[in-house]
Amino acid sequence: MLDRYDREINYLRVSITDRCNLRCKYCMPKEGLSLLGHDDILKYEEIARIVSTAAKMGITKVRITGGEPLVRRGVVGFVNSLSTIEGLRDISLTTNGILLEELAEKLFAAGMRRINISMDSLNPEKYTHITGGGNLNKVLAGIEEVHRVGFSPIKINIVAMKGFNDNEILDFVKLTLHKPYQIRFIEFMNMGNVALDHRTQYLSNMIIKEIIGRNYPLALVNNNKYKSDGPAEIYRIVDGAGEIGFISPLSHKFCHTCNRLRLTADGRLRICLLSDEEVDLKGPLRNGCTDADLIELIETAITQKPLQHDISCEETHRKKCMTDMSSIGG
Ligand code: SAM
């Protein structure tokens, strides 16, 4: 499936719930979540129908996200059902890792191999603060467990925030010295109505790379090492076991490589992370649409994909997307 700008769209991110067991200050609305009703959320069978239709159209990769995907009951069975869909080659997960220690083996057995874990501080008190109550030890135990079980690659997502975790950059880097983890610094995006102030807390990846480069010899890694690396620019410390990725949607737009669509938990296809334009699939699905109708709707979403998001480097603080990340899934 090519869009109007000749980008091949082969990646679907699927949010299976808007519920989360954490309250990250850069992700959730400051006035609290207004949760979707049970009937508003797509059933697993409905998601599987969308995914299998999309797979016939050329989607080969699916990432399960949320909210926190591991809080939805039946997630392991759902992964199992996805792994039987013809044409899907890659099923991965983005999680905060809190429930990972108990679910890692089951997810692996269900066919999942790749995992991204969000962890924005290595300091237990700071972690609890930024996540609104999370326990860092649970996440660390989850990371150990996915390593033991054999997941690869294991990617650790860090949203970089000035005045919060900029003094931990080198501690994160040290995680890659002896373990094959890929840590990924993600630029804080100004979305929704979150508690953190983007103006004072946005930190460009250019600065992070400079700090790391002053302390360690950095070597550029071939970005195609894992085809799944997507927009990350990847380095490693010379002689280190792991890698360091930089995801820089604001300082270095990567829209020209965009290959993805996003399905929200309530069945809307988002055409661009930073735009609130969406195509509803849930209504037509529940009104008995045919597979041909579904294909047409997915095609409509693809043709509407913009060339790029329109937040420029000079105006990184301007808010374009009013939807919170927690209800899109990242
Ligand atoms: N609960 C899961 C987790 O914590 O990974 C999945 C959902 S979360 C919305 C997906 C990713 O989006 C996480 O890595 C999170 O750090 C990132 N994220 C959330 N809000 C963000 C923001 N404003 N800017 C950049 N990344 C953000």
Tab-separated table of N, CA and C in Angstrom, residues 151-272:
chain	number	residue	atom	x	y	z
A	151	PHE	N	13.316	-12.463	24.647
A	151	PHE	CA	12.840	-11.420	23.741
A	151	PHE	C	14.035	-10.695	23.119
A	152	SER	N	13.910	-10.322	21.859
A	152	SER	CA	14.967	-9.552	21.208
A	152	SER	C	14.384	-8.883	19.951
A	153	PRO	N	14.629	-7.605	19.743
A	153	PRO	CA	15.339	-6.710	20.644
A	153	PRO	C	14.476	-6.271	21.824
A	154	ILE	N	15.154	-5.842	22.898
A	154	ILE	CA	14.469	-5.240	24.052
A	154	ILE	C	14.798	-3.755	24.014
A	155	LYS	N	13.756	-2.943	23.829
A	155	LYS	CA	13.983	-1.503	23.707
A	155	LYS	C	13.400	-0.784	24.923
A	156	ILE	N	14.164	0.141	25.450
A	156	ILE	CA	13.715	0.890	26.629
A	156	ILE	C	13.489	2.338	26.235
A	157	ASN	N	12.224	2.779	26.303
A	157	ASN	CA	11.858	4.136	25.879
A	157	ASN	C	11.983	5.122	27.029
A	158	ILE	N	12.668	6.214	26.773
A	158	ILE	CA	12.832	7.259	27.795
A	158	ILE	C	12.353	8.574	27.189
A	159	VAL	N	11.306	9.154	27.735
A	159	VAL	CA	10.916	10.490	27.268
A	159	VAL	C	11.840	11.478	27.991
A	160	ALA	N	12.593	12.240	27.203
A	160	ALA	CA	13.600	13.140	27.786
A	160	ALA	C	12.922	14.420	28.256
A	161	MET	N	13.164	14.773	29.514
A	161	MET	CA	12.526	15.970	30.072
A	161	MET	C	13.542	16.808	30.829
A	162	LYS	N	13.686	18.054	30.378
A	162	LYS	CA	14.631	18.972	31.020
A	162	LYS	C	14.229	19.154	32.486
A	163	GLY	N	15.217	19.112	33.370
A	163	GLY	CA	14.929	19.326	34.788
A	163	GLY	C	14.357	18.099	35.459
A	164	PHE	N	14.131	17.032	34.699
A	164	PHE	CA	13.644	15.803	35.331
A	164	PHE	C	14.667	14.667	35.184
A	165	ASN	N	14.915	14.242	33.954
A	165	ASN	CA	15.845	13.111	33.808
A	165	ASN	C	17.089	13.462	33.002
A	166	ASP	N	17.322	14.758	32.751
A	166	ASP	CA	18.531	15.117	31.984
A	166	ASP	C	19.810	14.837	32.774
A	167	ASN	N	19.691	14.686	34.104
A	167	ASN	CA	20.889	14.337	34.883
A	167	ASN	C	21.069	12.816	34.997
A	168	GLU	N	20.243	12.057	34.274
A	168	GLU	CA	20.358	10.588	34.326
A	168	GLU	C	20.783	10.003	32.985
A	169	ILE	N	21.093	10.893	32.037
A	169	ILE	CA	21.376	10.414	30.674
A	169	ILE	C	22.496	9.365	30.675
A	170	LEU	N	23.556	9.642	31.403
A	170	LEU	CA	24.690	8.704	31.381
A	170	LEU	C	24.364	7.418	32.150
A	171	ASP	N	23.498	7.505	33.161
A	171	ASP	CA	23.082	6.281	33.865
A	171	ASP	C	22.306	5.368	32.909
A	172	PHE	N	21.447	5.983	32.085
A	172	PHE	CA	20.722	5.174	31.094
A	172	PHE	C	21.709	4.548	30.104
A	173	VAL	N	22.670	5.356	29.665
A	173	VAL	CA	23.639	4.856	28.690
A	173	VAL	C	24.380	3.642	29.250
A	174	LYS	N	24.674	3.674	30.556
A	174	LYS	CA	25.421	2.553	31.177
A	174	LYS	C	24.652	1.232	31.064
A	175	LEU	N	23.314	1.315	30.956
A	175	LEU	CA	22.525	0.076	30.805
A	175	LEU	C	22.928	-0.680	29.542
A	176	THR	N	23.494	0.039	28.577
A	176	THR	CA	23.816	-0.612	27.288
A	176	THR	C	25.226	-1.176	27.263
A	177	LEU	N	25.996	-0.930	28.324
A	177	LEU	CA	27.397	-1.362	28.273
A	177	LEU	C	27.511	-2.884	28.317
A	178	HIS	N	26.694	-3.520	29.175
A	178	HIS	CA	26.860	-4.966	29.358
A	178	HIS	C	25.639	-5.781	28.949
A	179	LYS	N	24.517	-5.126	28.702
A	179	LYS	CA	23.302	-5.871	28.325
A	179	LYS	C	22.897	-5.431	26.910
A	180	PRO	N	22.267	-6.330	26.157
A	180	PRO	CA	21.944	-5.992	24.760
A	180	PRO	C	20.671	-5.155	24.633
A	181	TYR	N	20.485	-4.214	25.523
A	181	TYR	CA	19.282	-3.388	25.468
A	181	TYR	C	19.499	-2.219	24.515
A	182	GLN	N	18.418	-1.810	23.878
A	182	GLN	CA	18.488	-0.567	23.097
A	182	GLN	C	17.728	0.504	23.869
A	183	ILE	N	18.437	1.484	24.414
A	183	ILE	CA	17.729	2.580	25.078
A	183	ILE	C	17.396	3.618	24.012
A	184	ARG	N	16.248	4.248	24.148
A	184	ARG	CA	15.800	5.186	23.110
A	184	ARG	C	15.315	6.475	23.749
A	185	PHE	N	15.998	7.547	23.444
A	185	PHE	CA	15.570	8.848	23.951
A	185	PHE	C	14.521	9.408	22.992
A	186	ILE	N	13.332	9.697	23.544
A	186	ILE	CA	12.221	10.194	22.721
A	186	ILE	C	11.956	11.647	23.101
A	187	GLU	N	11.886	12.512	22.112
A	187	GLU	CA	11.590	13.911	22.429
A	187	GLU	C	10.153	14.065	22.917
A	188	PHE	N	10.021	14.833	23.976
A	188	PHE	CA	8.716	15.115	24.592
A	188	PHE	C	7.869	15.922	23.595
A	189	MET	N	6.706	15.369	23.247
A	189	MET	CA	5.820	16.071	22.300
A	189	MET	C	4.702	16.772	23.061
A	190	ASN	N	4.323	17.908	22.544
A	190	ASN	CA	3.306	18.726	23.200
A	190	ASN	C	1.924	18.301	22.710
A	191	MET	N	1.297	17.424	23.438
A	191	MET	CA	0.007	16.889	22.991
A	191	MET	C	-0.984	16.912	24.136
A	192	GLY	N	-2.250	17.011	23.780
A	192	GLY	CA	-3.302	16.898	24.781
A	192	GLY	C	-3.159	17.951	25.862
A	193	ASN	N	-3.698	17.642	27.031
A	193	ASN	CA	-3.723	18.623	28.108
A	193	ASN	C	-3.002	18.044	29.326
A	194	VAL	N	-1.685	17.865	29.164
A	194	VAL	CA	-0.939	17.168	30.214
A	194	VAL	C	-0.402	18.148	31.257
A	195	ALA	N	0.091	17.586	32.378
A	195	ALA	CA	0.525	18.431	33.497
A	195	ALA	C	1.885	19.096	33.237
A	196	LEU	N	2.742	18.471	32.423
A	196	LEU	CA	4.085	19.031	32.244
A	196	LEU	C	4.059	20.201	31.265
A	197	ASP	N	4.910	21.185	31.535
A	197	ASP	CA	4.987	22.361	30.675
A	197	ASP	C	6.038	22.123	29.588
A	198	HIS	N	5.579	22.034	28.351
A	198	HIS	CA	6.483	21.729	27.248
A	198	HIS	C	7.558	22.798	27.094
A	199	ARG	N	7.163	24.039	27.281
A	199	ARG	CA	8.094	25.156	27.103
A	199	ARG	C	9.341	25.020	27.976
A	200	THR	N	9.135	24.588	29.213
A	200	THR	CA	10.289	24.522	30.120
A	200	THR	C	10.911	23.125	30.162
A	201	GLN	N	10.194	22.101	29.709
A	201	GLN	CA	10.729	20.748	29.912
A	201	GLN	C	11.135	20.013	28.635
A	202	TYR	N	10.852	20.615	27.470
A	202	TYR	CA	11.292	19.968	26.218
A	202	TYR	C	12.815	19.960	26.144
A	203	LEU	N	13.366	18.829	25.734
A	203	LEU	CA	14.823	18.699	25.627
A	203	LEU	C	15.130	18.053	24.278
A	204	SER	N	15.904	18.763	23.474
A	204	SER	CA	16.191	18.249	22.138
A	204	SER	C	17.185	17.084	22.226
A	205	ASN	N	16.999	16.100	21.363
A	205	ASN	CA	17.934	14.972	21.318
A	205	ASN	C	19.326	15.407	20.889
A	206	MET	N	19.424	16.557	20.217
A	206	MET	CA	20.752	17.028	19.805
A	206	MET	C	21.618	17.254	21.051
A	207	ILE	N	20.988	17.797	22.097
A	207	ILE	CA	21.733	18.068	23.335
A	207	ILE	C	22.122	16.748	24.016
A	208	ILE	N	21.191	15.795	24.019
A	208	ILE	CA	21.477	14.506	24.670
A	208	ILE	C	22.643	13.796	23.964
A	209	LYS	N	22.595	13.829	22.640
A	209	LYS	CA	23.659	13.160	21.881
A	209	LYS	C	25.016	13.811	22.183
A	210	GLU	N	24.990	15.120	22.299
A	210	GLU	CA	26.230	15.852	22.597
A	210	GLU	C	26.777	15.448	23.976
A	211	ILE	N	25.884	15.363	24.968
A	211	ILE	CA	26.312	14.981	26.327
A	211	ILE	C	26.927	13.574	26.306
A	212	ILE	N	26.263	12.652	25.606
A	212	ILE	CA	26.777	11.276	25.567
A	212	ILE	C	28.133	11.259	24.842
A	213	GLY	N	28.189	11.976	23.717
A	213	GLY	CA	29.406	11.993	22.905
A	213	GLY	C	30.608	12.566	23.649
A	214	ARG	N	30.347	13.462	24.601
A	214	ARG	CA	31.451	14.037	25.386
A	214	ARG	C	32.020	13.018	26.376
A	215	ASN	N	31.226	11.987	26.681
A	215	ASN	CA	31.630	11.036	27.717
A	215	ASN	C	31.995	9.645	27.199
A	216	TYR	N	31.448	9.289	26.044
A	216	TYR	CA	31.711	7.958	25.492
A	216	TYR	C	31.954	8.072	23.989
A	217	PRO	N	32.796	7.181	23.441
A	217	PRO	CA	32.940	7.162	21.980
A	217	PRO	C	31.695	6.524	21.357
A	218	LEU	N	30.978	7.291	20.531
A	218	LEU	CA	29.736	6.799	19.921
A	218	LEU	C	30.000	6.329	18.495
A	219	ALA	N	29.481	5.165	18.146
A	219	ALA	CA	29.617	4.690	16.761
A	219	ALA	C	28.222	4.572	16.154
A	220	LEU	N	28.061	5.079	14.935
A	220	LEU	CA	26.755	4.982	14.267
A	220	LEU	C	26.513	3.529	13.870
A	221	VAL	N	25.310	3.038	14.145
A	221	VAL	CA	24.955	1.659	13.789
A	221	VAL	C	24.141	1.711	12.505
A	222	ASN	N	24.296	0.715	11.682
A	222	ASN	CA	23.474	0.626	10.486
A	222	ASN	C	21.995	0.596	10.892
A	223	ASN	N	21.243	1.568	10.438
A	223	ASN	CA	19.844	1.650	10.837
A	223	ASN	C	19.013	0.450	10.407
A	224	ASN	N	19.547	-0.332	9.475
A	224	ASN	CA	18.756	-1.476	9.001
A	224	ASN	C	19.023	-2.742	9.798
A	225	LYS	N	19.743	-2.614	10.887
A	225	LYS	CA	20.061	-3.820	11.661
A	225	LYS	C	18.782	-4.585	11.985
A	226	TYR	N	17.827	-3.881	12.581
A	226	TYR	CA	16.502	-4.483	12.701
A	226	TYR	C	15.632	-3.662	11.778
A	227	LYS	N	14.922	-4.309	10.892
A	227	LYS	CA	14.059	-3.538	9.999
A	227	LYS	C	13.043	-2.757	10.820
A	228	SER	N	12.900	-3.206	12.096
A	228	SER	CA	11.883	-2.603	12.952
A	228	SER	C	12.353	-1.301	13.595
A	229	ASP	N	13.544	-0.861	13.319
A	229	ASP	CA	14.062	0.301	14.028
A	229	ASP	C	13.311	1.577	13.710
A	230	GLY	N	12.619	1.583	12.602
A	230	GLY	CA	11.770	2.724	12.265
A	230	GLY	C	12.548	4.019	12.258
A	231	PRO	N	11.976	5.033	12.884
A	231	PRO	CA	12.559	6.363	12.757
A	231	PRO	C	13.765	6.612	13.656
A	232	ALA	N	14.169	5.639	14.460
A	232	ALA	CA	15.270	5.905	15.403
A	232	ALA	C	16.605	5.983	14.677
A	233	GLU	N	17.389	6.952	15.091
A	233	GLU	CA	18.773	7.033	14.643
A	233	GLU	C	19.567	6.287	15.719
A	234	ILE	N	20.376	5.302	15.305
A	234	ILE	CA	20.928	4.392	16.312
A	234	ILE	C	22.454	4.424	16.367
A	235	TYR	N	22.927	4.471	17.587
A	235	TYR	CA	24.366	4.452	17.849
A	235	TYR	C	24.651	3.364	18.869
A	236	ARG	N	25.932	3.105	19.090
A	236	ARG	CA	26.313	2.299	20.246
A	236	ARG	C	27.601	2.867	20.801
A	237	ILE	N	27.825	2.555	22.066
A	237	ILE	CA	29.107	2.905	22.661
A	237	ILE	C	30.097	1.875	22.142
A	238	VAL	N	31.243	2.329	21.671
A	238	VAL	CA	32.230	1.380	21.148
A	238	VAL	C	32.483	0.333	22.243
A	239	ASP	N	32.382	-0.954	21.854
A	239	ASP	CA	32.546	-2.098	22.770
A	239	ASP	C	31.338	-2.351	23.677
A	240	GLY	N	30.287	-1.551	23.586
A	240	GLY	CA	29.100	-1.788	24.404
A	240	GLY	C	28.267	-2.930	23.832
A	241	ALA	N	27.447	-3.567	24.693
A	241	ALA	CA	26.622	-4.695	24.242
A	241	ALA	C	25.325	-4.224	23.588
A	242	GLY	N	24.850	-3.057	24.001
A	242	GLY	CA	23.552	-2.592	23.517
A	242	GLY	C	23.659	-1.403	22.574
A	243	GLU	N	22.570	-0.694	22.431
A	243	GLU	CA	22.513	0.415	21.478
A	243	GLU	C	21.786	1.611	22.086
A	244	ILE	N	21.978	2.747	21.446
A	244	ILE	CA	21.326	3.976	21.899
A	244	ILE	C	20.576	4.568	20.705
A	245	GLY	N	19.266	4.713	20.857
A	245	GLY	CA	18.465	5.255	19.756
A	245	GLY	C	17.985	6.666	20.090
A	246	PHE	N	17.836	7.469	19.057
A	246	PHE	CA	17.309	8.817	19.242
A	246	PHE	C	16.071	8.953	18.359
A	247	ILE	N	14.942	9.229	18.985
A	247	ILE	CA	13.712	9.435	18.227
A	247	ILE	C	13.358	10.908	18.379
A	248	SER	N	13.466	11.637	17.294
A	248	SER	CA	13.452	13.102	17.372
A	248	SER	C	12.366	13.707	16.495
A	249	PRO	N	11.096	13.488	16.853
A	249	PRO	CA	10.016	13.967	15.987
A	249	PRO	C	10.009	15.479	15.837
A	250	LEU	N	10.597	16.211	16.783
A	250	LEU	CA	10.544	17.672	16.699
A	250	LEU	C	11.834	18.259	16.131
A	251	SER	N	12.994	17.819	16.637
A	251	SER	CA	14.234	18.427	16.148
A	251	SER	C	14.632	17.870	14.775
A	252	HIS	N	14.237	16.630	14.474
A	252	HIS	CA	14.544	16.045	13.152
A	252	HIS	C	13.331	15.275	12.664
A	253	LYS	N	12.441	15.977	12.010
A	253	LYS	CA	11.226	15.303	11.516
A	253	LYS	C	11.585	14.084	10.682
A	254	PHE	N	10.867	12.984	10.885
A	254	PHE	CA	11.139	11.805	10.058
A	254	PHE	C	9.898	11.374	9.286
A	255	CYS	N	9.002	12.349	9.031
A	255	CYS	CA	7.726	12.014	8.384
A	255	CYS	C	7.916	11.368	7.005
A	256	HIS	N	9.033	11.692	6.327
A	256	HIS	CA	9.220	11.128	4.984
A	256	HIS	C	9.380	9.610	5.043
A	257	THR	N	9.680	9.075	6.256
A	257	THR	CA	9.808	7.612	6.366
A	257	THR	C	8.564	6.999	7.016
A	258	CYS	N	7.531	7.805	7.242
A	258	CYS	CA	6.377	7.302	7.987
A	258	CYS	C	5.694	6.151	7.245
A	259	ASN	N	5.552	5.029	7.936
A	259	ASN	CA	4.966	3.845	7.302
A	259	ASN	C	3.761	3.347	8.079
A	260	ARG	N	3.155	4.223	8.927
A	260	ARG	CA	2.209	3.676	9.892
A	260	ARG	C	0.825	4.323	9.926
A	261	LEU	N	-0.089	3.514	10.430
A	261	LEU	CA	-1.422	3.980	10.810
A	261	LEU	C	-1.604	3.590	12.268
A	262	ARG	N	-2.521	4.264	12.938
A	262	ARG	CA	-2.794	3.932	14.345
A	262	ARG	C	-4.278	3.674	14.525
A	263	LEU	N	-4.599	2.592	15.213
A	263	LEU	CA	-5.986	2.277	15.525
A	263	LEU	C	-6.206	2.549	17.002
A	264	THR	N	-7.136	3.447	17.322
A	264	THR	CA	-7.387	3.757	18.735
A	264	THR	C	-8.275	2.667	19.346
A	265	ALA	N	-8.323	2.654	20.680
A	265	ALA	CA	-9.074	1.598	21.369
A	265	ALA	C	-10.551	1.633	20.997
A	266	ASP	N	-11.063	2.829	20.624
A	266	ASP	CA	-12.474	2.903	20.250
A	266	ASP	C	-12.670	2.901	18.733
A	267	GLY	N	-11.682	2.362	18.025
A	267	GLY	CA	-11.910	2.030	16.633
A	267	GLY	C	-11.784	3.151	15.628
A	268	ARG	N	-10.927	4.127	15.902
A	268	ARG	CA	-10.684	5.186	14.910
A	268	ARG	C	-9.287	5.017	14.339
A	269	LEU	N	-9.163	5.154	13.023
A	269	LEU	CA	-7.835	5.087	12.404
A	269	LEU	C	-7.277	6.493	12.361
A	270	ARG	N	-6.137	6.688	13.008
A	270	ARG	CA	-5.480	8.006	12.977
A	270	ARG	C	-4.481	8.010	11.849
A	271	ILE	N	-4.493	9.093	11.092
A	271	ILE	CA	-3.633	9.106	9.905
A	271	ILE	C	-2.250	9.655	10.199
A	272	CYS	N	-2.114	10.404	11.294
A	272	CYS	CA	-0.814	10.967	11.682
A	272	CYS	C	-0.866	11.166	13.189
